[in-house]
C-alpha angles and dihedrals in degrees: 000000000000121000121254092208090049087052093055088053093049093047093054093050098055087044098050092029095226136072088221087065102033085055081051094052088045106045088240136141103247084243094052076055104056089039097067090040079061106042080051094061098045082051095046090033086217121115109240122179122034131200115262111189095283094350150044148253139192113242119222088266086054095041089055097049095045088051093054093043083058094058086038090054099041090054099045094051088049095049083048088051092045087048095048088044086045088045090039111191106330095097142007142064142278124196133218141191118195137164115248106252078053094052087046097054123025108003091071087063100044086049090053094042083044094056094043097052096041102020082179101060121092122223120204120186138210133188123209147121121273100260093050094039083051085056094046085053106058101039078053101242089125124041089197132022127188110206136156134238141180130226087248091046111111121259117263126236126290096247104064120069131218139231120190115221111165148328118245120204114218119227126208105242122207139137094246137034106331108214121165134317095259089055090070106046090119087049127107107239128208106222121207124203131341089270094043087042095056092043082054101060092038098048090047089042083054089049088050103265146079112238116245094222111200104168133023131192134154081207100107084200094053105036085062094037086058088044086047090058085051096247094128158326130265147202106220122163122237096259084061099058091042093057089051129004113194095210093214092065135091122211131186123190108253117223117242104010113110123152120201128228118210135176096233115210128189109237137352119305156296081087103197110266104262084060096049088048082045090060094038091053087053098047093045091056095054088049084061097038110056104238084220136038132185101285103267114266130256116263115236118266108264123238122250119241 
């Protein structure tokens, strides 16, 4: 009997045409990939990807089967969605990838309202950052994702659709008076993630200078302990320093740099029933949790020694 798994991989490869970014749409390592691509052709007994200089094909053997595996797996995900929608909410899982100042505000919450409304159902959380979580989504290894985006981010795909959930002011962050972005352009800076990290260069470009970047982590404790030694400033949303506060640090709101948080779904609705309670719960937290407070006031200057 062929395996289900094996057939995803195959199909992934024919569809993104490496194993490099089939491995990228999967979540895989590129040798789990060509395992499985392996183990599928000891099973079929039919050789299915050749060598191509630095690369790799399907041969017509392989191009059949991945066809086919196309039609299997369609069929299989749409008779899962018809038996979640048949069970409803008693049982099952639902699956979610956030990125972590969202899974250290809101998401708690969505995951407690979640579990009182449908005690059966199951939540499993991811966290990750939004490229990654987008990749999670469309080889279905997530049913939601949350992910950010700015307003100079590039669009995503048409495939996945997006829920806007809130907008997220971002805050200069520094151990002494704050001021404005300009005032820093001499100033080390401390860049977060790929999609921080690229905000952060438009949104200084915009202010009249290029950023000297001398650390970067994705870590929000980190990134103000190392403001709080004085090693740099840095750009962090709001969600961020609700999640943690360093309290020897000072922020301003910075004009202009929002970032925007969305529920991203794979495909058009209806969505099956644990993702749409998924969505309400979500909703329903930030309902409870207002999505903006007051910009976080300055601390008071400390006193020399």
């Amino acid at each position: 009997m062929l395996d289900v798994v094996r057939l995803r991989v195959l199909v992934a490869v024919a569809r993104k045409g490496s194993l490099t970014a089939a491995a990228k749409e999967l979540h895989y390592s590129q040798p789990s990939v060509s395992h499985h691509l392996a183990r599928l052709e000891a099973e079929t007994g039919a050789r299915l990807v050749q060598r191509v200089g630095r690369g790799i094909r399907l041969t017509d053997a392989g191009r059949l089967l991945a066809e086919r595996a196309a039609e299997i797996i369609s069929r299989l995900d749409a008779t899962a969605e018809e038996l979640a929608a048949h069970v409803g909410l008693r049982s099952g899982r639902v699956r979610l990838a956030a990125f972590p100042s969202a899974l250290g505000t809101f998401i708690p919450k969505a995951a407690g309202l979640l579990s009182t409304a449908h005690p059966g159902l199951r939540l499993q959380l991811t966290e990750i950052e939004p490229p990654e979580a987008l990749r999670l989504l469309r080889s279905g290894r997530v049913d939601v994702a949350v992910i950010f985006r700015y307003d100079d981010t590039a669009p995503e795909d048409d495939d996945i659709r997006m829920i806007h959930l809130l907008d997220d002011p971002s805050y200069l962050v520094a151990d002494g008076p704050v001021g404005g972005l300009a005032d820093h352009a001499d100033s080390a800076w401390i860049a977060g993630c790929d999609r921080c990290r690229s905000h952060l260069l438009d949104i200084c470009e915009k202010a009249g200078f290029a950023p000297r970047i001398s650390f970067t982590s994705d870590d929000i404790v980190a990134v103000q302990a190392l403001v709080a030694a004085g090693l740099g400033l840095t750009l962090l949303p709001g969600l961020a320093l609700r999640a943690h506060r360093n309290p020897d640090v000072q922020v301003a709101e910075v004009p202009g740099s929002t970032r925007h948080v969305y529920a991203a779904v794979h495909g058009e609705p209806p969505h099956p029933p644990a993702t749409e309670a998924l969505l309400a719960a979500l909703r329903a937290a930030l309902r409870e949790i207002p999505p903006r407070k007051s910009p976080p006031r300055e601390s008071p200057p400390r006193e020399s020694l």
